[in-house]
Structures are given as C-alpha cells and as structure tokens.
Short mmCIF file of C-alpha atoms and ligand atoms in Angstrom, two decimals:
data_model
loop_
_atom_site.label_atom_id
_atom_site.label_comp_id
_atom_site.label_asym_id
_atom_site.label_seq_id
_atom_site.Cartn_x
_atom_site.Cartn_y
_atom_site.Cartn_z
CA MET A 1 84.08 84.42 51.01
CA THR A 2 86.76 81.87 51.63
CA ASP A 3 87.23 81.40 55.30
CA LYS A 4 91.10 81.25 55.61
CA ASN A 5 91.72 82.90 58.89
CA LEU A 6 88.70 84.82 60.21
CA THR A 7 90.05 87.50 62.59
CA ALA A 8 88.48 90.05 64.89
CA ILE A 9 90.30 93.33 64.30
CA LEU A 10 89.92 96.53 66.19
CA TYR A 11 90.63 99.16 63.64
CA LYS A 12 89.86 102.25 65.84
CA GLN A 13 87.61 103.29 68.69
CA GLY A 14 84.18 101.72 68.12
CA ASP A 15 85.25 99.91 64.94
CA ILE A 16 85.67 96.14 65.20
CA ARG A 17 85.82 94.21 61.91
CA LEU A 18 85.79 90.54 61.24
CA GLU A 19 88.09 90.01 58.17
CA GLU A 20 89.85 87.16 56.49
CA LYS A 21 93.71 87.21 56.94
CA GLU A 22 96.40 84.84 55.79
CA ILE A 23 97.07 81.81 58.02
CA PRO A 24 100.35 82.69 59.88
CA GLU A 25 103.36 80.38 59.59
CA PRO A 26 105.25 79.45 62.79
CA GLY A 27 108.83 80.84 62.97
CA PRO A 28 111.56 79.07 64.88
CA GLY A 29 110.54 78.22 68.39
CA GLN A 30 106.89 78.86 67.63
CA VAL A 31 103.73 76.89 67.02
CA GLN A 32 100.78 77.57 64.88
CA LEU A 33 97.58 77.18 66.86
CA CYS A 34 94.06 76.35 65.62
CA MET A 35 92.28 78.59 68.05
CA GLN A 36 89.49 77.11 70.15
CA ASP A 37 88.32 79.36 72.95
CA VAL A 38 88.95 83.04 73.63
CA GLY A 39 87.49 84.90 76.65
CA ILE A 40 86.57 88.64 76.40
CA CYS A 41 88.37 90.65 79.09
CA GLY A 42 87.22 94.19 80.14
CA SER A 43 90.44 95.51 78.54
CA ASP A 44 89.34 94.28 75.05
CA VAL A 45 86.03 96.06 75.68
CA HIS A 46 87.88 99.19 76.86
CA TYR A 47 90.09 99.35 73.73
CA TRP A 48 87.03 98.96 71.65
CA GLN A 49 85.00 101.75 73.46
CA HIS A 50 87.91 104.18 74.08
CA GLY A 51 90.59 103.28 71.61
CA ALA A 52 93.08 103.45 74.50
CA ILE A 53 94.05 102.43 78.05
CA GLY A 54 96.35 105.10 79.53
CA ASP A 55 99.36 105.44 77.26
CA PHE A 56 98.53 102.45 75.23
CA ILE A 57 96.78 103.80 72.27
CA VAL A 58 95.36 101.83 69.32
CA LYS A 59 97.18 103.62 66.44
CA ALA A 60 96.92 100.74 63.88
CA PRO A 61 94.55 97.89 63.44
CA MET A 62 94.96 95.35 66.32
CA VAL A 63 93.68 91.85 66.68
CA LEU A 64 91.73 91.64 69.99
CA GLY A 65 91.81 88.70 72.55
CA HIS A 66 94.42 87.53 75.05
CA GLU A 67 92.37 84.90 77.24
CA ALA A 68 92.96 81.95 74.91
CA ALA A 69 93.46 78.32 74.26
CA GLY A 70 94.04 76.34 71.10
CA VAL A 71 95.19 73.15 69.45
CA VAL A 72 98.83 72.86 67.86
CA SER A 73 98.46 72.67 64.10
CA LYS A 74 102.00 73.18 62.98
CA LEU A 75 105.49 73.18 64.63
CA GLY A 76 108.13 75.78 63.92
CA GLU A 77 111.75 74.82 63.57
CA GLY A 78 113.32 73.46 66.70
CA VAL A 79 109.98 72.96 68.58
CA THR A 80 110.26 69.64 70.59
CA SER A 81 108.19 70.50 73.67
CA LEU A 82 104.88 70.11 71.86
CA LYS A 83 103.27 68.02 69.10
CA VAL A 84 100.60 68.55 66.54
CA GLY A 85 97.25 67.95 68.16
CA ASP A 86 98.22 68.99 71.71
CA ARG A 87 95.63 71.26 73.34
CA VAL A 88 97.27 74.32 74.99
CA ALA A 89 96.66 77.38 77.09
CA ILE A 90 98.35 80.37 75.76
CA GLU A 91 100.16 82.69 78.12
CA PRO A 92 99.57 85.95 76.22
CA GLY A 93 102.66 88.01 77.37
CA VAL A 94 106.15 87.02 75.90
CA PRO A 95 109.04 88.97 77.44
CA CYS A 96 112.52 89.64 76.02
CA ARG A 97 114.03 86.88 78.26
CA CYS A 98 117.26 88.85 78.39
CA CYS A 99 116.77 91.98 80.65
CA SER A 100 117.59 91.92 84.48
CA TYR A 101 113.92 91.61 85.23
CA CYS A 102 113.58 88.61 82.97
CA LYS A 103 116.70 87.14 84.37
CA LYS A 104 115.63 87.55 87.96
CA GLY A 105 112.39 85.66 87.15
CA ARG A 106 110.10 88.78 87.18
CA TYR A 107 109.40 88.66 83.64
CA ASN A 108 106.09 90.52 84.03
CA LEU A 109 108.06 93.65 84.55
CA CYS A 110 109.99 93.33 81.37
CA LEU A 111 110.03 96.66 79.50
CA ASP A 112 110.03 94.78 76.21
CA MET A 113 107.00 92.66 76.93
CA LYS A 114 104.92 91.83 73.97
CA PHE A 115 101.39 91.21 75.25
CA CYS A 116 98.54 89.99 73.09
CA ALA A 117 96.00 92.71 72.46
CA THR A 118 97.92 95.53 74.09
CA PRO A 119 98.74 98.01 71.47
CA PRO A 120 100.63 97.57 69.03
CA ILE A 121 100.74 93.70 69.63
CA ASP A 122 98.10 91.57 68.03
CA GLY A 123 95.95 89.22 70.04
CA ASN A 124 94.55 85.78 69.15
CA LEU A 125 90.79 86.27 68.50
CA ALA A 126 91.04 84.41 65.21
CA ARG A 127 90.95 80.90 63.59
CA TYR A 128 94.70 80.60 63.61
CA TYR A 129 97.39 82.24 65.50
CA VAL A 130 101.25 81.67 66.11
CA HIS A 131 102.78 82.04 69.51
CA ASP A 132 106.16 81.15 71.24
CA ALA A 133 106.02 77.46 72.08
CA ASP A 134 107.52 78.03 75.64
CA PHE A 135 104.52 80.28 76.45
CA CYS A 136 102.00 77.45 75.52
CA PHE A 137 101.02 75.05 78.29
CA LYS A 138 99.75 71.59 77.32
CA LEU A 139 96.43 70.69 78.91
CA PRO A 140 95.79 67.33 80.33
CA ASP A 141 92.90 65.48 78.53
CA HIS A 142 90.47 66.17 81.36
CA VAL A 143 90.94 69.92 81.32
CA SER A 144 88.99 71.64 78.52
CA THR A 145 90.14 74.52 76.19
CA GLU A 146 87.55 76.70 77.81
CA GLU A 147 89.32 76.08 81.18
CA GLY A 148 92.71 76.63 79.35
CA ALA A 149 91.42 80.12 78.31
CA LEU A 150 90.40 80.91 81.91
CA LEU A 151 94.03 80.18 83.01
CA GLU A 152 94.72 83.76 82.06
CA PRO A 153 92.38 85.69 84.50
CA LEU A 154 93.04 82.86 87.02
CA SER A 155 96.76 83.69 86.82
CA VAL A 156 95.92 87.17 87.97
CA GLY A 157 94.18 85.69 90.99
CA VAL A 158 97.16 83.44 91.71
CA HIS A 159 99.65 86.37 91.41
CA ALA A 160 97.49 88.67 93.67
CA CYS A 161 97.14 86.07 96.30
CA ASN A 162 100.77 85.29 96.27
CA ARG A 163 101.56 88.98 96.59
CA GLY A 164 98.96 89.38 99.49
CA GLY A 165 100.52 86.42 101.36
CA ILE A 166 97.18 84.58 101.69
CA THR A 167 97.57 81.40 103.70
CA LEU A 168 95.86 78.78 105.74
CA GLY A 169 93.24 80.41 107.97
CA SER A 170 93.53 84.02 106.38
CA LYS A 171 90.55 86.19 106.64
CA VAL A 172 90.30 87.94 103.33
CA LEU A 173 88.44 90.98 101.84
CA ILE A 174 87.93 91.11 98.13
CA CYS A 175 86.61 94.37 96.83
CA GLY A 176 84.67 93.94 93.52
CA ALA A 177 82.98 90.83 92.22
CA GLY A 178 83.72 91.02 88.59
CA PRO A 179 85.61 88.16 86.82
CA ILE A 180 88.89 89.28 88.54
CA GLY A 181 87.35 89.53 91.98
CA LEU A 182 85.84 85.95 91.50
CA VAL A 183 89.12 84.42 90.35
CA ASN A 184 90.66 85.94 93.44
CA LEU A 185 87.88 84.44 95.56
CA LEU A 186 88.54 81.07 94.06
CA THR A 187 92.20 81.40 94.49
CA ALA A 188 92.00 82.63 98.13
CA LYS A 189 89.74 79.80 99.12
CA ALA A 190 92.29 77.36 97.46
CA CYS A 191 95.16 78.92 99.40
CA GLY A 192 93.19 77.97 102.71
CA ALA A 193 91.55 81.29 103.50
CA ALA A 194 89.15 80.66 106.26
CA GLN A 195 86.69 83.28 105.42
CA VAL A 196 86.17 85.59 102.51
CA CYS A 197 84.11 88.79 102.37
CA ILE A 198 83.47 90.14 98.85
CA THR A 199 81.92 93.56 98.13
CA ASP A 200 80.16 95.00 95.08
CA LEU A 201 77.52 97.36 94.20
CA ASP A 202 75.75 94.83 92.02
CA GLU A 203 73.61 92.20 93.69
CA LYS A 204 73.82 89.69 90.81
CA ARG A 205 77.55 89.66 91.02
CA LEU A 206 77.28 89.12 94.80
CA GLU A 207 74.98 86.17 94.14
CA MET A 208 77.45 84.63 91.82
CA ALA A 209 80.22 85.31 94.40
CA LYS A 210 78.01 83.54 97.09
CA ALA A 211 77.43 80.51 94.75
CA MET A 212 81.22 80.49 94.22
CA GLY A 213 82.01 80.19 97.95
CA ALA A 214 82.08 83.76 99.34
CA ASP A 215 81.21 83.54 103.10
CA PHE A 216 80.19 87.14 103.29
CA PRO A 217 78.89 88.71 100.04
CA LEU A 218 78.44 92.35 101.07
CA LYS A 219 76.65 95.14 99.07
CA VAL A 220 78.21 98.45 99.10
CA THR A 221 75.50 100.62 100.53
CA SER A 222 77.43 103.55 101.88
CA LYS A 223 79.63 106.14 100.11
CA ASP A 224 81.56 106.51 103.31
CA PRO A 225 84.67 104.17 103.14
CA LYS A 226 85.01 104.23 107.10
CA GLU A 227 81.48 103.20 107.27
CA MET A 228 81.94 100.29 104.84
CA ALA A 229 85.09 99.27 106.68
CA GLY A 230 83.08 98.95 109.91
CA LYS A 231 80.52 96.72 108.17
CA ILE A 232 83.24 94.56 106.84
CA GLU A 233 84.72 94.24 110.37
CA GLU A 234 81.30 93.26 111.62
CA CYS A 235 81.21 90.29 109.12
CA PHE A 236 84.50 88.86 110.35
CA GLY A 237 84.34 89.88 113.87
CA GLU A 238 87.69 91.55 113.40
CA LYS A 239 89.47 93.07 110.43
CA PRO A 240 90.78 90.92 107.70
CA GLU A 241 94.64 90.44 107.28
CA VAL A 242 94.54 90.78 103.55
CA THR A 243 92.51 92.82 101.09
CA ILE A 244 92.58 92.32 97.32
CA GLU A 245 91.10 95.47 95.66
CA CYS A 246 89.63 94.42 92.40
CA SER A 247 87.32 97.30 91.36
CA GLY A 248 89.74 100.18 91.03
CA ALA A 249 87.02 102.51 92.20
CA PRO A 250 88.56 105.26 94.41
CA PRO A 251 86.02 104.78 97.34
CA SER A 252 86.69 101.14 97.35
CA VAL A 253 90.37 101.54 97.51
CA LYS A 254 89.88 103.85 100.50
CA THR A 255 87.64 101.14 102.13
CA ALA A 256 90.34 98.59 101.37
CA ILE A 257 92.81 100.42 103.54
CA PHE A 258 90.53 101.26 106.38
CA ALA A 259 89.22 97.68 106.56
CA THR A 260 92.54 95.90 106.70
CA ARG A 261 94.06 94.82 109.97
CA SER A 262 97.19 96.60 111.25
CA GLY A 263 100.17 94.76 109.94
CA GLY A 264 98.18 93.34 107.02
CA CYS A 265 98.25 93.90 103.26
CA VAL A 266 96.28 95.59 100.69
CA VAL A 267 96.78 94.23 97.17
CA LEU A 268 95.88 96.70 94.26
CA VAL A 269 94.60 94.71 91.31
CA GLY A 270 91.97 97.07 90.11
CA MET A 271 93.03 100.01 87.81
CA GLY A 272 90.89 103.09 88.09
CA PRO A 273 92.17 106.69 87.82
CA ALA A 274 95.92 107.24 87.68
CA GLU A 275 95.94 109.32 90.72
CA VAL A 276 93.63 108.77 93.76
CA SER A 277 93.51 110.49 97.14
CA LEU A 278 94.11 107.83 99.77
CA PRO A 279 94.17 107.73 103.75
CA ILE A 280 97.94 107.02 103.47
CA ILE A 281 98.78 107.97 106.96
CA ASP A 282 96.28 105.51 108.33
CA ALA A 283 98.09 102.83 106.21
CA ALA A 284 101.48 104.11 107.38
CA VAL A 285 100.86 104.19 111.11
CA ARG A 286 99.22 100.89 111.13
CA GLU A 287 101.80 99.19 108.93
CA VAL A 288 99.29 98.27 106.31
CA ASP A 289 101.42 97.42 103.22
CA ILE A 290 100.05 98.48 99.79
CA ARG A 291 101.26 96.11 97.12
CA GLY A 292 100.55 96.40 93.33
CA ILE A 293 100.45 93.67 90.85
CA PHE A 294 101.10 93.72 87.16
CA ARG A 295 99.36 90.71 85.52
CA TYR A 296 101.23 87.68 86.66
CA VAL A 297 104.67 85.91 86.54
CA ASN A 298 105.24 82.10 86.59
CA CYS A 299 101.59 81.52 87.47
CA TYR A 300 100.30 79.48 84.56
CA PRO A 301 101.71 76.10 85.87
CA THR A 302 100.19 76.83 89.26
CA ALA A 303 96.75 77.96 88.00
CA LEU A 304 96.73 74.92 85.63
CA ASN A 305 97.52 72.45 88.54
CA MET A 306 94.76 74.10 90.57
CA ILE A 307 92.30 73.44 87.84
CA ALA A 308 93.62 69.89 86.85
CA SER A 309 93.64 68.81 90.49
CA GLY A 310 89.91 69.87 90.93
CA ARG A 311 90.91 72.30 93.72
CA VAL A 312 89.42 75.13 91.76
CA ASN A 313 86.40 75.10 89.47
CA VAL A 314 86.36 78.02 87.04
CA LYS A 315 83.62 76.71 84.85
CA PRO A 316 80.83 78.59 86.56
CA LEU A 317 82.48 81.88 85.49
CA ILE A 318 81.46 81.26 81.88
CA THR A 319 77.86 82.67 81.44
CA HIS A 320 77.76 83.27 77.71
CA ARG A 321 79.20 81.41 74.53
CA PHE A 322 79.29 82.78 71.00
CA ASN A 323 80.85 81.63 67.71
CA LEU A 324 83.68 83.89 66.11
CA GLU A 325 81.19 85.06 63.46
CA GLN A 326 79.16 86.45 66.48
CA THR A 327 82.00 88.53 67.84
CA MET A 328 79.93 91.71 67.91
CA ASP A 329 77.21 90.10 69.84
CA ALA A 330 79.73 88.74 72.31
CA PHE A 331 81.35 92.17 72.86
CA ASN A 332 77.89 93.98 73.19
CA THR A 333 76.89 91.33 75.75
CA THR A 334 80.04 92.22 77.76
CA LEU A 335 79.47 95.89 77.25
CA ARG A 336 76.03 95.67 78.81
CA GLY A 337 77.52 94.10 81.75
CA GLU A 338 75.52 90.85 81.27
CA GLY A 339 76.77 87.78 83.13
CA ILE A 340 80.54 87.30 84.03
CA LYS A 341 82.68 85.62 81.38
CA VAL A 342 81.88 85.59 77.64
CA MET A 343 83.47 82.98 75.68
CA ILE A 344 84.07 83.11 71.90
CA LYS A 345 84.21 79.61 70.22
CA CYS A 346 86.91 80.16 67.34
CA GLY A 347 86.51 76.79 65.56
CA ARG A 348 84.58 76.50 62.30
CA GLN A 349 80.99 75.33 63.08
P1 NAD B 1 84.74 94.43 86.21
O1 NAD B 1 84.46 95.90 85.78
O2 NAD B 1 83.96 93.44 85.61
O3 NAD B 1 84.52 94.21 87.78
C1 NAD B 1 84.69 95.32 88.75
C2 NAD B 1 83.63 95.19 89.75
O4 NAD B 1 83.68 96.23 90.80
C3 NAD B 1 82.17 95.39 89.17
O5 NAD B 1 81.38 94.26 89.51
C4 NAD B 1 81.72 96.63 89.80
O6 NAD B 1 80.24 96.64 90.09
C5 NAD B 1 82.48 96.66 91.06
N1 NAD B 1 82.54 97.94 91.83
C6 NAD B 1 82.41 99.15 91.22
N2 NAD B 1 82.66 100.07 92.24
C7 NAD B 1 82.76 99.44 93.39
C8 NAD B 1 82.88 99.83 94.72
N3 NAD B 1 82.84 101.13 95.09
N4 NAD B 1 83.06 98.84 95.67
C9 NAD B 1 83.00 97.56 95.37
N5 NAD B 1 82.92 97.12 94.11
C10 NAD B 1 82.77 98.05 93.09
O7 NAD B 1 86.34 94.24 85.93
P2 NAD B 1 87.23 92.89 86.00
O8 NAD B 1 87.40 92.33 84.67
O9 NAD B 1 86.72 92.12 87.21
O10 NAD B 1 88.58 93.58 86.48
C11 NAD B 1 88.64 94.27 87.68
C12 NAD B 1 89.87 95.31 87.61
O11 NAD B 1 91.12 94.60 87.59
C13 NAD B 1 89.92 96.26 86.35
O12 NAD B 1 90.14 97.53 86.89
C14 NAD B 1 90.93 95.63 85.53
O13 NAD B 1 91.58 96.61 84.77
C15 NAD B 1 91.98 95.19 86.64
N6 NAD B 1 92.96 94.27 86.22
C16 NAD B 1 94.20 94.45 86.67
C17 NAD B 1 95.22 93.63 86.30
C18 NAD B 1 96.54 93.90 86.85
O14 NAD B 1 97.54 93.40 86.30
N7 NAD B 1 96.73 94.73 87.84
C19 NAD B 1 94.93 92.49 85.60
C20 NAD B 1 93.63 92.17 85.08
C21 NAD B 1 92.59 93.11 85.56
O1 572 B 2 94.60 89.89 81.56
C1 572 B 2 95.57 90.93 81.62
C2 572 B 2 94.88 92.19 81.98
N1 572 B 2 95.53 93.18 82.39
C3 572 B 2 94.90 94.29 82.79
C4 572 B 2 93.60 94.47 82.52
C5 572 B 2 92.90 93.30 81.93
N2 572 B 2 93.53 92.24 81.64
N3 572 B 2 95.69 95.28 83.31
C6 572 B 2 95.12 96.56 83.50
C7 572 B 2 95.75 97.52 82.52
N4 572 B 2 97.11 97.49 82.55
S1 572 B 2 97.91 98.77 81.86
O2 572 B 2 99.25 98.74 82.55
N5 572 B 2 98.07 98.51 80.31
C8 572 B 2 96.95 98.87 79.36
C9 572 B 2 99.14 97.72 79.80
O3 572 B 2 97.10 99.93 82.16
C10 572 B 2 97.67 96.21 82.39
C11 572 B 2 97.04 95.24 83.31
ZN1 ZN B 3 92.72 90.48 80.63
#
C-alpha cells in the first residue's frame, strides 16, 4: 500500500478506518501542512462511540482530530505570513469573517463556523492537511509541536478564565479534573489565582491535579450538592469567587452554584444533558452570575505566549503517545479513561 496521505476517518458510529487519501493542495490563502501531533479530545471519542453530539450528526465519513500542529509543506497563492518549514499550531475553527459576530471579534459565535471534526467538517488526523494560513500560529523554536497541539484545549482554559474574571488573588473552584479541568487549573494559576480547589470522583485525576499545582484536590464523596459546597468552603475558609464547571455532571453544576460566593461567577464549560434542574433562585438572590463558554475566541496568541514564556507547562498532560498507524489503540486508550491526553504522532516513522 502506498502511503500518500494516511487518514483516520470516522465512517459511522463505532467505525473508524485508516485509509489512503490524496494529498490535498492548498487553495488561495491556505497552507498545506505535514501533520506532526494530534491530541485526542473527548468529542472525537464521543463521535466514534455515538455518531453524534446533540444536533451534530455524522451523516458522511468525517476525518477526526482537532487538537493539532504541523509543519508548513506548501504555500497557497497569496500566503506571505508563513514559509515552508514553519512549525505551526492549528486553530481548528475557521469562521466566515463577515457576519456581525465575526466583525465584533466574537468569531466563536459565527453561525457559519467550520470547525475540524465537527460534522460535516473534516479534521486533521492525517499525514497531510490544508488549513487557512491566518488560523495557523507559528511556533517559536523552543515550543514543540506537541505543545502546539495542546494550545487547543489550553485555549478553552484561557477563554473560561477570562469569562470568569479570574485575577490576582482569586480563590477558584474547578469542578472536574479531566483534560479541560486541568488546563483551567494551569490557566487560573497563571492568572494569579491564590488558591484553587479542584473536584473529581476519580482519585488518579486528583493526584494529577495536585502534581499540576492544585491547592485542594477534593474527592466528591457526597451526592448532596449542598454538602459538597460545605466541604469546598471548608477548604478555602470561605466560598470561592469563581467556579469553572468542567464536568457537565448535573450534581456538580448544582454544587458549583451553591459553592460560589455571593456576587461571584460560575462558568459553565462542561456539557452534560441539554436540560438540567438548577438552584436558580439561590444563584439569583446571591447575584451569582452564570456564564457559558463556546470553545474560545482570540485565545491562541495568549495560550502560545503562556507556553513560550514558561508561565504554563502543559507537557505533563501528555500521558500516552501513539503513531498514526496505531490510531485505534490510541482511541481505545482514551475510551478506557486511561491517563489524561493521548497524542498521535502523524509523521512517517
Ligand atoms: P472528561 O470526561 O475527561 O473530564 C470530566 C471529569 O469530570 C472526569 O474526570 C470525571 O471523573 C469528572 N466528573 C464526573 N462527575 C463529576 C462530579 N459529579 N463532580 C466532579 N467531577 C466529576 O472531559 P474533558 O475532556 O475534561 O472535558 C470536560 C467537559 O468540557 C466535557 O463535557 C466537554 O464536552 C466540555 N467542553 C466544553 C467546551 C466548550 O466550549 N464549552 C470545550 C471543550 C470541552
Ligand atoms: O476543543 C473544542 C471542543 N469543544 C467541545 C468539546 C470538546 N472539544 N464542545 C462541547 C460540544 N459542543 S457542541 O456545541 N458541538 C458538538 C458543536 O455540543 C462544542 C463545544
Ligand atoms: Zn476538543
């Protein structure tokens, strides 16, 4: 089999195939990338296991992968910002650039967003891939392409911490110590948070959170959100001003509201059921703001500066590495809940 452009394609629920595709040519304003590192996200696994997330249904074969970095291998017409050989992180969502959201700078809310590995848009888990050059961020020599791939989840943390208003001295609660909870932990600390409490059901994940700087790793031992909120208050000696909910589990969202200080903010990052019963009057009368986030906007430059300056170290998040040919092993590892971030090396071995 000639290896032109080995690509990981989700055909339908439960059916990922590695296939040879043509190497794509860059159009005007685009670059062709020789892919280096692609991290597996929970959403890739969810599409594989369920064939859909909400209204986003896999109706046609779709290339997986959106946490990615590569090396520029060809320039499309008019591209002057990059050159062949540049190592870049790929911001996976390209908006229309023309609508009112885009023009106001909130391009993550664009209704015509084309986001890698969100149906029907192909992702970049392949040897070669093309992307718009202005959504590729050149990495300094001392930043690896693995770190470049991790700019994607880190940008979720940057956006969530911005939306929560985390600042110097903040006391912060993070619910859920998965990859997204952990990038929020790193970002909150880098924003100057004085103390961070992070919750999870899983002790291994809490150990990882402790190693990454959590002041209070707290195991969820009670099904009663008010009781958990009490335990969180005991950790800090008072309620935290900001809570970033990164599990999506309904009891945890309730805990997030009860645990947050009056006048504070709960940021909803985790996506659980579409409708959840919440202590909304408790939030209302204590002026606890509830804010959502949708991915990130204008966060790649910040995330890259955080890594390049050494203020944030994302490397410990990577617990497993596989080659592109081992894609199924990589996906099964994530499915089993082993480790934190599974990275797929896309170069020929
Ligand atoms: P993950 O499943 O790896 O992590 C979630 C963690 O929450 C797990 O460690 C789990 O043990 C823990 N958990 C479950 N129930 C809990 C409870 N009651 N209390 C505390 N912790 C609990 O997922 P992830 O990759 O870290 O992503 C987290 C969430 O963020 C997902 O729902 C994902 O869809 C969402 N997400 C949202 C956006 C956005 O734009 N809003 C972007 C990226 C990810
Ligand atoms: O890295 C981006 C990302 N976004 C996630 C999950 C994982 N990774 N989100 C949760 C699911 N939504 S969605 O609106 N959707 C499938 C488009 O339900 C997007 C944000
Ligand atoms: Zn993702």
